[in-house]
Amino acid sequence: MASFEIVCEHCHSRYVLPVELREQLRGAMTTCSVCTREWTPLPADSRDLPVDRGGWLERPRLALHPYLQANPYLDAAASVPETSPVLRSATQPVRASARTRPNLRVLAIGPGLELDAVFELGRLSFLIGGHGTHLELMHASTLPDRAIRIRSVEGGFEFEGIDGYLIPIGPVSVAAGRIETGARLELMLGPYRVTLEASSAPGGPIRDLDDRPAAAPPPMAPVVPPKPTPAPAPAPVADMSQTVRGLGALGFDTRAFSNPLDNVDVGFLGLDPPVQGESFWFKKSPSLVGRTTGDVLIADTRVSGKHAQIDVLGVDQYSIKDLASTNGTTVNDRAVSTTRLKDGDVVGFGGVRLRFVARPKRKPA
């Protein structure tokens, strides 16, 4: 049977169609079934296009998926999920003996993000996710905090989903794969379009965010609570009812909400520079921690201007809430958004660690 071939101008997927469909396709806009982008495979011929009084009529769109022959995104069977694709250049062969390690070019666009940058990975991994990664896609609601890991290898990159995450590539999802020099990987992650490709352009270094056991904190000097002083009048708090309801959802008893610091001394002891050895005691609840705004100020660029909020409802009733900080908040080396605190917990603000101290206030003799 006579046939003809068309190739997607975006992802270079190849289709072989019966020759009787040529005239139906000529001048028509169609959609690639792999990358879902539009293009016109055959040039228009004005003599063949139907017209009416309002101008040119668009031809009915042709479904291309039955005619797909080759997809450069997936060397394995495209219908089987969790395959390991190898992404190659569609215009030139890849030399198997390539020994250079290219840099990673990342293009990302979406809500609050427009990025075109080149990174030098070296022996580190480039992480993509919703929080605490090199590429944070904060508005991708279904994306885990750490979703995709990319490593540099000779002649390209290897990528994999973290903790079983399946990476969406066109009509399938895969667990892992490889990007070879000259190829690119395009992903739709929620409202974000992310393109990854190997590049020979110079790149900047990335931070080491790989998961590894945290070093044991240095021994803490004994903490002596300050002498009891008359409690100041509670500072006004915007919409305190929201705070009370939120802490109630965490299991706190909020029925007798008064000045919570009348009976407890609550604060932080700095473990890391630039606050190592310093102590901070809260005068009100809630209290803020930040680089430029707050009751506990930490002069470190890893700390956001307004980083986190501490709420105290009474003895053994404390919580911490991350305020959408850039580098996140951890409690005992675990990333958190909102959680309870207890005396002795080690809290990290963008990597700067402080020990949380909460002791019943000493009664005067």
mmCIF file of N, CA and C in Angstrom, residues 128-185:
data_model
loop_
_atom_site.group_PDB
_atom_site.id
_atom_site.type_symbol
_atom_site.label_atom_id
_atom_site.label_comp_id
_atom_site.label_asym_id
_atom_site.label_seq_id
_atom_site.Cartn_x
_atom_site.Cartn_y
_atom_site.Cartn_z
ATOM 1 N N ILE A 128 14.358 18.232 41.481
ATOM 2 C CA ILE A 128 13.157 18.973 41.099
ATOM 3 C C ILE A 128 12.016 18.514 41.998
ATOM 4 N N GLY A 129 11.227 19.447 42.500
ATOM 5 C CA GLY A 129 10.096 19.081 43.346
ATOM 6 C C GLY A 129 9.325 20.297 43.773
ATOM 7 N N GLY A 130 8.452 20.100 44.758
ATOM 8 C CA GLY A 130 7.624 21.199 45.211
ATOM 9 C C GLY A 130 8.291 22.055 46.268
ATOM 10 N N HIS A 131 9.307 21.508 46.967
ATOM 11 C CA HIS A 131 9.893 22.255 48.074
ATOM 12 C C HIS A 131 11.267 21.677 48.406
ATOM 13 N N GLY A 132 12.224 22.552 48.777
ATOM 14 C CA GLY A 132 13.536 22.114 49.218
ATOM 15 C C GLY A 132 14.379 21.491 48.134
ATOM 16 N N THR A 133 14.248 21.949 46.874
ATOM 17 C CA THR A 133 15.001 21.405 45.750
ATOM 18 C C THR A 133 15.685 22.533 44.992
ATOM 19 N N HIS A 134 16.473 22.163 43.968
ATOM 20 C CA HIS A 134 17.112 23.187 43.137
ATOM 21 C C HIS A 134 16.098 23.901 42.255
ATOM 22 N N LEU A 135 15.067 23.181 41.800
ATOM 23 C CA LEU A 135 13.993 23.786 41.007
ATOM 24 C C LEU A 135 12.692 23.545 41.753
ATOM 25 N N GLU A 136 12.213 24.593 42.457
ATOM 26 C CA GLU A 136 11.007 24.472 43.268
ATOM 27 C C GLU A 136 9.791 24.895 42.450
ATOM 28 N N LEU A 137 8.845 23.980 42.276
ATOM 29 C CA LEU A 137 7.605 24.238 41.540
ATOM 30 C C LEU A 137 6.491 24.292 42.584
ATOM 31 N N MET A 138 6.372 25.455 43.238
ATOM 32 C CA MET A 138 5.546 25.583 44.429
ATOM 33 C C MET A 138 4.059 25.404 44.152
ATOM 34 N N HIS A 139 3.622 25.694 42.901
ATOM 35 C CA HIS A 139 2.187 25.631 42.593
ATOM 36 C C HIS A 139 1.790 24.322 41.919
ATOM 37 N N ALA A 140 2.695 23.348 41.850
ATOM 38 C CA ALA A 140 2.358 22.024 41.329
ATOM 39 C C ALA A 140 1.845 21.189 42.502
ATOM 40 N N SER A 141 0.532 21.222 42.726
ATOM 41 C CA SER A 141 -0.038 20.673 43.958
ATOM 42 C C SER A 141 0.146 19.163 44.088
ATOM 43 N N THR A 142 0.246 18.430 42.970
ATOM 44 C CA THR A 142 0.383 16.970 43.053
ATOM 45 C C THR A 142 1.835 16.515 43.049
ATOM 46 N N LEU A 143 2.778 17.447 43.022
ATOM 47 C CA LEU A 143 4.195 17.092 42.950
ATOM 48 C C LEU A 143 4.752 16.903 44.361
ATOM 49 N N PRO A 144 5.446 15.792 44.645
ATOM 50 C CA PRO A 144 6.072 15.634 45.966
ATOM 51 C C PRO A 144 7.129 16.712 46.209
ATOM 52 N N ASP A 145 7.511 16.877 47.484
ATOM 53 C CA ASP A 145 8.559 17.853 47.797
ATOM 54 C C ASP A 145 9.821 17.551 47.010
ATOM 55 N N ARG A 146 10.189 16.269 46.883
ATOM 56 C CA ARG A 146 11.316 15.858 46.043
ATOM 57 C C ARG A 146 10.814 14.796 45.075
ATOM 58 N N ALA A 147 10.753 15.154 43.788
ATOM 59 C CA ALA A 147 10.116 14.278 42.807
ATOM 60 C C ALA A 147 11.105 13.658 41.832
ATOM 61 N N ILE A 148 12.071 14.444 41.298
ATOM 62 C CA ILE A 148 12.932 13.975 40.217
ATOM 63 C C ILE A 148 14.388 14.260 40.567
ATOM 64 N N ARG A 149 15.269 13.265 40.344
ATOM 65 C CA ARG A 149 16.706 13.418 40.564
ATOM 66 C C ARG A 149 17.420 13.251 39.227
ATOM 67 N N ILE A 150 18.366 14.164 38.912
ATOM 68 C CA ILE A 150 19.118 14.139 37.657
ATOM 69 C C ILE A 150 20.600 14.093 37.985
ATOM 70 N N ARG A 151 21.323 13.112 37.378
ATOM 71 C CA ARG A 151 22.764 12.961 37.619
ATOM 72 C C ARG A 151 23.507 13.075 36.302
ATOM 73 N N SER A 152 24.701 13.671 36.353
ATOM 74 C CA SER A 152 25.551 13.794 35.173
ATOM 75 C C SER A 152 26.305 12.489 34.946
ATOM 76 N N VAL A 153 26.317 12.034 33.684
ATOM 77 C CA VAL A 153 27.095 10.856 33.290
ATOM 78 C C VAL A 153 27.821 11.202 31.996
ATOM 79 N N GLU A 154 28.732 10.327 31.575
ATOM 80 C CA GLU A 154 29.468 10.583 30.351
ATOM 81 C C GLU A 154 28.500 10.631 29.169
ATOM 82 N N GLY A 155 28.544 11.745 28.443
ATOM 83 C CA GLY A 155 27.719 11.891 27.258
ATOM 84 C C GLY A 155 26.287 12.305 27.517
ATOM 85 N N GLY A 156 25.907 12.674 28.748
ATOM 86 C CA GLY A 156 24.539 13.101 28.990
ATOM 87 C C GLY A 156 24.167 13.082 30.451
ATOM 88 N N PHE A 157 22.888 12.723 30.722
ATOM 89 C CA PHE A 157 22.361 12.728 32.078
ATOM 90 C C PHE A 157 21.449 11.523 32.277
ATOM 91 N N GLU A 158 21.392 11.037 33.497
ATOM 92 C CA GLU A 158 20.401 10.042 33.895
ATOM 93 C C GLU A 158 19.394 10.708 34.811
ATOM 94 N N PHE A 159 18.105 10.388 34.636
ATOM 95 C CA PHE A 159 17.071 10.942 35.499
ATOM 96 C C PHE A 159 16.227 9.808 36.064
ATOM 97 N N GLU A 160 15.653 10.050 37.269
ATOM 98 C CA GLU A 160 14.832 9.033 37.917
ATOM 99 C C GLU A 160 13.827 9.696 38.842
ATOM 100 N N GLY A 161 12.686 9.033 39.029
ATOM 101 C CA GLY A 161 11.717 9.482 40.008
ATOM 102 C C GLY A 161 12.158 9.080 41.408
ATOM 103 N N ILE A 162 11.923 9.946 42.385
ATOM 104 C CA ILE A 162 12.338 9.708 43.766
ATOM 105 C C ILE A 162 11.198 9.028 44.521
ATOM 106 N N ASP A 163 11.525 7.969 45.265
ATOM 107 C CA ASP A 163 10.551 7.240 46.097
ATOM 108 C C ASP A 163 9.349 6.780 45.284
ATOM 109 N N GLY A 164 9.617 6.246 44.075
ATOM 110 C CA GLY A 164 8.543 5.666 43.271
ATOM 111 C C GLY A 164 7.770 6.647 42.420
ATOM 112 N N TYR A 165 8.166 7.935 42.400
ATOM 113 C CA TYR A 165 7.442 8.907 41.569
ATOM 114 C C TYR A 165 7.649 8.580 40.093
ATOM 115 N N LEU A 166 6.560 8.528 39.303
ATOM 116 C CA LEU A 166 6.625 8.256 37.877
ATOM 117 C C LEU A 166 6.618 9.573 37.110
ATOM 118 N N ILE A 167 7.575 9.729 36.224
ATOM 119 C CA ILE A 167 7.782 10.991 35.509
ATOM 120 C C ILE A 167 6.937 10.985 34.239
ATOM 121 N N PRO A 168 6.038 11.991 34.060
ATOM 122 C CA PRO A 168 5.184 12.012 32.863
ATOM 123 C C PRO A 168 5.961 12.493 31.640
ATOM 124 N N ILE A 169 6.057 11.618 30.610
ATOM 125 C CA ILE A 169 6.688 11.974 29.339
ATOM 126 C C ILE A 169 5.685 11.673 28.237
ATOM 127 N N GLY A 170 5.081 12.701 27.667
ATOM 128 C CA GLY A 170 4.080 12.497 26.634
ATOM 129 C C GLY A 170 2.935 11.667 27.176
ATOM 130 N N PRO A 171 2.536 10.600 26.476
ATOM 131 C CA PRO A 171 1.364 9.813 26.892
ATOM 132 C C PRO A 171 1.670 8.763 27.941
ATOM 133 N N VAL A 172 2.939 8.599 28.368
ATOM 134 C CA VAL A 172 3.281 7.566 29.342
ATOM 135 C C VAL A 172 4.007 8.187 30.519
ATOM 136 N N SER A 173 4.201 7.377 31.570
ATOM 137 C CA SER A 173 4.980 7.784 32.737
ATOM 138 C C SER A 173 6.091 6.776 32.933
ATOM 139 N N VAL A 174 7.288 7.253 33.243
ATOM 140 C CA VAL A 174 8.439 6.370 33.373
ATOM 141 C C VAL A 174 9.084 6.555 34.729
ATOM 142 N N ALA A 175 9.799 5.510 35.187
ATOM 143 C CA ALA A 175 10.485 5.561 36.472
ATOM 144 C C ALA A 175 11.872 6.163 36.343
ATOM 145 N N ALA A 176 12.530 5.989 35.174
ATOM 146 C CA ALA A 176 13.895 6.474 34.996
ATOM 147 C C ALA A 176 14.197 6.535 33.507
ATOM 148 N N GLY A 177 15.302 7.196 33.162
ATOM 149 C CA GLY A 177 15.713 7.281 31.765
ATOM 150 C C GLY A 177 17.031 8.011 31.626
ATOM 151 N N ARG A 178 17.373 8.355 30.396
ATOM 152 C CA ARG A 178 18.670 8.973 30.106
ATOM 153 C C ARG A 178 18.495 10.034 29.021
ATOM 154 N N ILE A 179 19.153 11.180 29.207
ATOM 155 C CA ILE A 179 19.193 12.243 28.207
ATOM 156 C C ILE A 179 20.601 12.266 27.622
ATOM 157 N N GLU A 180 20.744 12.022 26.317
ATOM 158 C CA GLU A 180 22.057 12.034 25.695
ATOM 159 C C GLU A 180 22.314 13.385 25.033
ATOM 160 N N THR A 181 23.583 13.695 24.817
ATOM 161 C CA THR A 181 23.986 14.975 24.270
ATOM 162 C C THR A 181 23.248 15.238 22.962
ATOM 163 N N GLY A 182 22.678 16.443 22.836
ATOM 164 C CA GLY A 182 21.945 16.830 21.651
ATOM 165 C C GLY A 182 20.457 16.620 21.751
ATOM 166 N N ALA A 183 19.964 15.970 22.829
ATOM 167 C CA ALA A 183 18.539 15.718 22.998
ATOM 168 C C ALA A 183 17.994 16.599 24.112
ATOM 169 N N ARG A 184 16.667 16.645 24.219
ATOM 170 C CA ARG A 184 16.026 17.417 25.281
ATOM 171 C C ARG A 184 14.827 16.644 25.808
ATOM 172 N N LEU A 185 14.495 16.896 27.054
ATOM 173 C CA LEU A 185 13.355 16.273 27.721
ATOM 174 C C LEU A 185 12.390 17.385 28.102
#
